Amino acid sequence: PGLIIIGVVLLGLACLFSIIGIGAISDFGDYSFLLPVAIMFILGIGMCIGGILFKKPAPKIRPQPVQPPTPQPIAVKKDPIHQAGVKFTLHNKKYIRHGKSIEHLAISANGEILISADDQGSMRAWNAGNAKEISHMQASGQKISCLSITPDGKHAVAGVAGKNGEGGDLAIFDIQSGRLVNTADFHTKWIYAVGFSSDGKLVASTGLDWMIKIWDFETGKLSLAAKHPDAGAAVRFQPGDRQVVSVSQDWTIKVWEFSRFFDAQDDFNTMDAWRRAAERACVASWEGGPGIHSVAISGNGFHVAIKGSNSAEGTIVHANSGEQAYRWESTGRLQALYSGPDESLVIWEKSENAMLAIDAKSWEQIQKIECQAGNVKKLVVSPAGDLVISGGEDGSIGIWKAVVA
């Protein structure tokens, strides 16, 4: 830039002297100024060209190495059962009364609504926070074979069993009013297990007719209908709602990917077509052992806990691989398998008038809840793990809340 400036100045002076010199020529005939003007003009032109052609290169900027972000530890929330000093205490230090012996219990996804059912088809909905009754529901005087709550907490779904194992209806009730709003008759015999997808749009059901069926909750349209011999023990959706785990009475575990069931190439008017569709949809099948005494599927559907009829030990297996994950020494009847946010697994058993929580990995008994009111018939654990509900033979219901002692 400096050469260009000097060159421009020299060109300016050359022009100025040229103007002055023209007057000198006309007045005196003096041509002596032409040589310095020509020299300034040449130098000015040269400096301008040099300044343009020979610019000083810009300094190179060395790239600075990018420092990777310092990894921050991920805060994993422990499940309430494993937290130090946690004990389960009876809400308001008293039981609520259903009436007759409790046969089934269900708790909503948010842990706010509880439903109890007896062996006469009578169901009651409760507010789990204040233990007040919401509504009473009656399943036409028939026996309840299974019980569940839709993920939005609006409807109760009960398997209604006929006499001698006949009849496989699902009765759908509005929880707030207790009114029967719909029935579904996809099974020919008792329905023993019902599970919902996370958004509540799909229902999986299985029962004594050895069928597992997946259907749309609003329209009733089938997404899968396949035979699972001795089915009826348990059924649950896995995360993502693409696959369903079902467990039969003979320990057989099957994983179904129901999007593979229907194919436009199949003529579903033939039994062969249904068989091919079922084989296509079953992506995993694992055979177990002797008859089941009790079974539970973890909340995320990845683990199945099974206790055999003639065994003092229980087994937890990976649902998708069939591999044994853990074993535990069982002293009661398996009721639930809780999966915590930190990948912990807790086995809940009932034993006469007590409820036991056992860590699946260490076999350690981490909680024991003594229930003074009658023999414990059923128990259910909230998805968050902070509530345990007990149902007794005398019709009493205990709402046990996790508190720090």
Coordinates of N, CA and C in Angstrom, one line a residue, residues 145-148 157-160 167-172 183-197 200-217 220-237 243-248 254 256 258 297:
S145 N -61.1 -61.7 35.5 CA -59.9 -62.6 35.3 C -58.6 -61.8 35.1
C146 N -58.7 -60.5 34.8 CA -57.5 -59.6 34.8 C -58.0 -58.2 34.9
L147 N -57.0 -57.3 35.1 CA -57.4 -55.9 35.4 C -56.2 -55.0 34.9
S148 N -56.6 -53.9 34.3 CA -55.5 -53.0 33.8 C -56.2 -51.6 33.7
V157 N -59.9 -51.5 32.3 CA -60.1 -52.6 31.4 C -60.1 -53.9 32.2
A158 N -61.2 -54.6 32.2 CA -61.2 -55.9 33.0 C -61.6 -57.0 32.1
G159 N -60.9 -58.1 32.3 CA -61.3 -59.4 31.6 C -62.5 -60.0 32.4
V160 N -63.6 -60.2 31.7 CA -64.8 -60.7 32.3 C -64.9 -62.2 31.9
G167 N -66.2 -67.7 27.5 CA -66.3 -66.3 27.4 C -65.0 -65.5 27.6
G168 N -64.7 -64.6 26.7 CA -63.5 -63.9 26.9 C -63.6 -62.4 26.5
D169 N -64.6 -61.8 27.2 CA -64.8 -60.4 26.9 C -63.9 -59.5 27.8
L170 N -63.7 -58.3 27.2 CA -63.0 -57.2 28.0 C -64.0 -56.1 28.2
A171 N -64.3 -55.8 29.4 CA -65.2 -54.7 29.8 C -64.4 -53.4 30.0
I172 N -64.8 -52.4 29.3 CA -64.1 -51.1 29.4 C -65.0 -50.1 30.2
T183 N -67.4 -53.0 25.2 CA -66.9 -54.3 25.5 C -66.2 -54.8 24.2
A184 N -65.2 -55.7 24.4 CA -64.5 -56.3 23.3 C -64.4 -57.8 23.4
D185 N -64.8 -58.5 22.4 CA -64.9 -60.0 22.5 C -63.9 -60.7 21.6
F186 N -62.6 -60.4 21.7 CA -61.6 -61.0 20.8 C -61.2 -62.4 21.2
H187 N -61.6 -62.9 22.4 CA -61.2 -64.2 22.9 C -62.4 -65.1 23.1
T188 N -62.2 -66.4 23.0 CA -63.3 -67.3 23.2 C -63.3 -67.8 24.6
K189 N -62.2 -67.7 25.4 CA -62.1 -68.1 26.8 C -61.5 -67.0 27.6
W190 N -61.3 -67.3 28.9 CA -60.9 -66.3 29.9 C -59.7 -65.6 29.4
I191 N -59.6 -64.3 29.6 CA -58.4 -63.5 29.3 C -57.7 -63.3 30.6
Y192 N -56.4 -63.7 30.6 CA -55.6 -63.7 31.8 C -54.6 -62.5 31.9
A193 N -54.4 -61.8 30.8 CA -53.4 -60.7 30.8 C -53.7 -59.7 29.7
V194 N -53.6 -58.4 30.1 CA -53.8 -57.3 29.2 C -52.7 -56.3 29.4
G195 N -52.1 -55.8 28.3 CA -51.1 -54.8 28.3 C -51.4 -53.7 27.3
F196 N -50.9 -52.5 27.6 CA -51.1 -51.3 26.7 C -49.8 -50.8 26.1
S197 N -49.9 -50.3 24.9 CA -48.7 -49.5 24.4 C -48.6 -48.2 25.2
G200 N -51.3 -45.8 24.6 CA -52.6 -46.3 24.9 C -53.4 -46.7 23.6
K201 N -52.8 -46.6 22.5 CA -53.6 -46.8 21.2 C -53.8 -48.3 20.9
L202 N -52.8 -49.1 21.4 CA -52.8 -50.6 21.1 C -53.0 -51.4 22.4
V203 N -53.7 -52.5 22.3 CA -53.9 -53.4 23.5 C -53.4 -54.8 23.1
A204 N -52.6 -55.4 24.0 CA -52.2 -56.8 23.8 C -53.0 -57.6 24.8
S205 N -53.6 -58.7 24.4 CA -54.3 -59.6 25.3 C -54.1 -61.1 25.0
T206 N -54.1 -61.9 26.1 CA -53.9 -63.3 25.9 C -54.7 -64.0 27.0
G207 N -55.0 -65.3 26.7 CA -55.8 -66.0 27.7 C -55.8 -67.5 27.5
L208 N -56.9 -68.2 28.0 CA -57.0 -69.6 27.9 C -57.3 -70.2 26.5
D209 N -57.6 -69.3 25.6 CA -57.8 -69.8 24.2 C -56.5 -70.0 23.5
W210 N -55.3 -69.8 24.2 CA -54.0 -69.9 23.7 C -53.7 -68.9 22.5
M211 N -54.4 -67.8 22.5 CA -54.2 -66.8 21.5 C -53.6 -65.6 22.1
I212 N -52.7 -64.9 21.4 CA -52.3 -63.6 21.7 C -52.8 -62.7 20.6
K213 N -53.4 -61.6 21.0 CA -54.0 -60.7 20.1 C -53.6 -59.2 20.4
I214 N -53.3 -58.5 19.3 CA -53.0 -57.1 19.5 C -54.0 -56.3 18.6
W215 N -54.6 -55.3 19.2 CA -55.7 -54.6 18.5 C -55.7 -53.2 18.9
D216 N -56.4 -52.4 18.0 CA -56.5 -50.9 18.2 C -57.6 -50.7 19.3
F217 N -57.3 -49.9 20.3 CA -58.2 -49.7 21.4 C -59.5 -49.0 21.0
G220 N -60.8 -51.3 17.4 CA -60.9 -52.8 17.5 C -60.2 -53.5 16.3
K221 N -59.5 -52.8 15.5 CA -58.9 -53.5 14.3 C -57.7 -54.3 14.8
L222 N -57.6 -55.5 14.3 CA -56.5 -56.4 14.7 C -55.2 -56.1 14.1
S223 N -54.1 -56.1 14.8 CA -52.8 -56.0 14.3 C -52.0 -57.3 14.3
L224 N -52.5 -58.2 15.2 CA -51.9 -59.6 15.3 C -52.9 -60.5 16.0
A225 N -52.9 -61.7 15.5 CA -53.7 -62.8 16.1 C -52.9 -64.1 15.9
A226 N -52.3 -64.6 16.9 CA -51.4 -65.7 16.8 C -51.6 -66.7 17.9
K227 N -51.3 -67.9 17.7 CA -51.4 -68.9 18.7 C -50.1 -69.0 19.5
H228 N -50.3 -69.0 20.9 CA -49.2 -69.2 21.8 C -49.7 -70.2 22.8
P229 N -49.4 -71.5 22.6 CA -49.9 -72.6 23.4 C -49.6 -72.3 24.9
D230 N -50.6 -72.6 25.7 CA -50.5 -72.4 27.2 C -50.3 -71.0 27.5
A231 N -50.7 -70.1 26.6 CA -50.5 -68.6 26.9 C -51.4 -68.2 28.0
G232 N -51.2 -67.0 28.5 CA -52.1 -66.5 29.5 C -51.5 -66.0 30.8
A233 N -50.1 -66.2 30.9 CA -49.5 -65.9 32.2 C -49.2 -64.4 32.2
A234 N -48.7 -63.8 31.2 CA -48.3 -62.4 31.2 C -48.1 -61.9 29.8
V235 N -48.3 -60.5 29.6 CA -48.0 -59.9 28.3 C -47.7 -58.5 28.6
R236 N -46.7 -57.9 27.8 CA -46.3 -56.5 28.0 C -45.6 -56.0 26.7
F237 N -45.9 -54.7 26.4 CA -45.2 -54.0 25.3 C -43.8 -53.7 25.7
Q243 N -42.7 -54.2 19.7 CA -42.7 -55.6 20.0 C -43.4 -55.8 21.4
V244 N -43.9 -57.0 21.5 CA -44.7 -57.4 22.6 C -44.1 -58.8 23.1
V245 N -44.0 -58.9 24.5 CA -43.5 -60.1 25.1 C -44.7 -60.8 25.7
S246 N -44.8 -62.1 25.4 CA -45.9 -62.9 26.1 C -45.2 -64.1 26.7
V247 N -45.8 -64.6 27.8 CA -45.3 -65.7 28.6 C -46.4 -66.7 28.8
S248 N -46.1 -68.0 28.6 CA -47.1 -69.0 28.7 C -46.9 -69.8 30.0
K254 N -42.2 -65.6 24.2 CA -42.2 -65.2 22.8 C -42.2 -63.7 22.7
W256 N -43.0 -60.8 19.9 CA -43.8 -60.6 18.7 C -43.5 -59.2 18.1
F258 N -45.4 -57.1 15.7 CA -46.7 -57.3 15.1 C -46.8 -56.6 13.7
I297 N -43.4 -59.6 34.4 CA -42.5 -59.0 33.3 C -42.2 -57.6 33.9

